[in-house]
């Protein structure tokens, strides 16, 4: 909204004086938004009778490695490209692109499995996060899926596991939330490697095209008492808070 | 147990052993013990003094040390005798040394012959009457007796066993932790005896060990972590094959 100075002549008899525009008010939404915390799942110690000192020492080693080599934030369902050192390759590096289907292991032995279909052959490679042979990990597409474990992609149609080897990284802003891909995957005809319709796997990301009778029969194996079993509860919220503080302080140094 | 990587990129599994309040308790001379060498009694983890009789506590009172959970003997040569009451630390061992580790194995209770001795048992079907995990025959006709030591069901585990020739990869002097290659008998947090290896191949592996032991109040100031030469330290950049 600009007011031209010529108006001044009609309201007052005085000559036109320059009125500066009102100062804009800057509301910095980035700082107001809460910082997103991500603690990699391998930092959380498993339930057991091991001395916490062992986990503390392992965490020191993990933080030491993270200071030298950047391990980015990623989830099951994001597409990664990993370059490792390979003594038998012509250039001594080996680059593999794939979707992360599983993150296993705790502490220094944490692993992640990448899957891709190359020339009609499904290939899965299991990498150790803290192995010194890994030279770079790039996240090409950061997203989450409906499940924590995408092993069912082995029995899904190959188009859901194919990713271009020369894919460009998908750009995303820092403060955006990680997109949740609610894709429902179509499967190859049965038999599958595992009976994914059974409630023990608790899979939400498959579009089951089985008859109603089979789905009802699969519910026979449900164990509805498991969610109320108190001895199986493992509340990690307080442990996570402590470890998050420790890790973020060390990494800032 | 933890993974450890060498500079060539190979992975090895490593067990962490913590040296928790170890003190030398008593010196037994060669004549007194009747053996070939002198002995040193060493005590492990601290424990409550109220659950043992006065006579048992005499050894600890003499040495001036709280009561220890476990007491072991080490055969020592005359030049390695240490005064009773000195604390022993993880820095007694150095990376690159080879070590034997003794401990009581995990107790499995009364077990059958298939788990205890690895027998094959009998088939599950094809007419077997009530015989699937039994030992079968225990002797021959001519022997007319069962030999002593015949493998039969019984209590399995909870006996002392040793793993020989384990390499020491790393020593943490601040928390007194020894990183030993491979697995070690016993459950997690059990008490374990660590000795220099008796194997012939590792006779000359000890290049300059702290002799008779590492004294904390001495002149040597060790860094917090001692690594073997081949270990990949996490402060280095990633491994490349040139």
mmCIF file of N, CA, C and O in Angstrom, chain B residues 14 51 72 81-82 113 179 184 197 204 211:
data_model
loop_
_atom_site.group_PDB
_atom_site.id
_atom_site.type_symbol
_atom_site.label_atom_id
_atom_site.label_comp_id
_atom_site.label_asym_id
_atom_site.label_seq_id
_atom_site.Cartn_x
_atom_site.Cartn_y
_atom_site.Cartn_z
ATOM 1 N N UNK B 14 35.289 -58.892 20.499
ATOM 2 C CA UNK B 14 36.170 -58.655 21.643
ATOM 3 C C UNK B 14 35.339 -58.677 22.915
ATOM 4 O O UNK B 14 34.213 -58.184 22.939
ATOM 5 N N UNK B 51 29.412 -61.736 56.236
ATOM 6 C CA UNK B 51 28.868 -63.052 55.951
ATOM 7 C C UNK B 51 29.898 -64.157 56.027
ATOM 8 O O UNK B 51 29.684 -65.238 55.517
ATOM 9 N N UNK B 72 42.263 -66.229 44.310
ATOM 10 C CA UNK B 72 42.911 -67.221 43.436
ATOM 11 C C UNK B 72 44.400 -67.231 43.720
ATOM 12 O O UNK B 72 44.943 -66.280 44.274
ATOM 13 N N UNK B 81 57.860 -61.385 43.066
ATOM 14 C CA UNK B 81 57.060 -61.374 44.302
ATOM 15 C C UNK B 81 56.640 -59.945 44.601
ATOM 16 O O UNK B 81 57.433 -59.011 44.510
ATOM 17 N N UNK B 82 55.367 -59.781 44.986
ATOM 18 C CA UNK B 82 54.841 -58.451 45.284
ATOM 19 C C UNK B 82 54.412 -58.424 46.748
ATOM 20 O O UNK B 82 53.970 -59.442 47.295
ATOM 21 N N UNK B 113 21.919 -86.572 27.622
ATOM 22 C CA UNK B 113 23.135 -86.954 26.927
ATOM 23 C C UNK B 113 23.302 -86.215 25.597
ATOM 24 O O UNK B 113 24.406 -85.984 25.139
ATOM 25 N N UNK B 179 40.489 -55.413 26.839
ATOM 26 C CA UNK B 179 39.725 -55.907 25.684
ATOM 27 C C UNK B 179 40.425 -57.157 25.192
ATOM 28 O O UNK B 179 41.545 -57.090 24.705
ATOM 29 N N UNK B 184 34.804 -65.713 26.159
ATOM 30 C CA UNK B 184 35.414 -66.096 27.431
ATOM 31 C C UNK B 184 34.393 -66.941 28.187
ATOM 32 O O UNK B 184 33.204 -66.670 28.084
ATOM 33 N N UNK B 197 49.692 -66.246 28.861
ATOM 34 C CA UNK B 197 49.414 -67.511 28.178
ATOM 35 C C UNK B 197 50.507 -68.528 28.398
ATOM 36 O O UNK B 197 51.686 -68.193 28.409
ATOM 37 N N UNK B 204 57.317 -65.824 23.522
ATOM 38 C CA UNK B 204 58.129 -64.608 23.432
ATOM 39 C C UNK B 204 57.317 -63.411 23.013
ATOM 40 O O UNK B 204 57.842 -62.484 22.429
ATOM 41 N N UNK B 211 57.023 -55.094 34.979
ATOM 42 C CA UNK B 211 57.477 -56.190 35.827
ATOM 43 C C UNK B 211 57.888 -55.660 37.181
ATOM 44 O O UNK B 211 58.649 -54.698 37.229
#
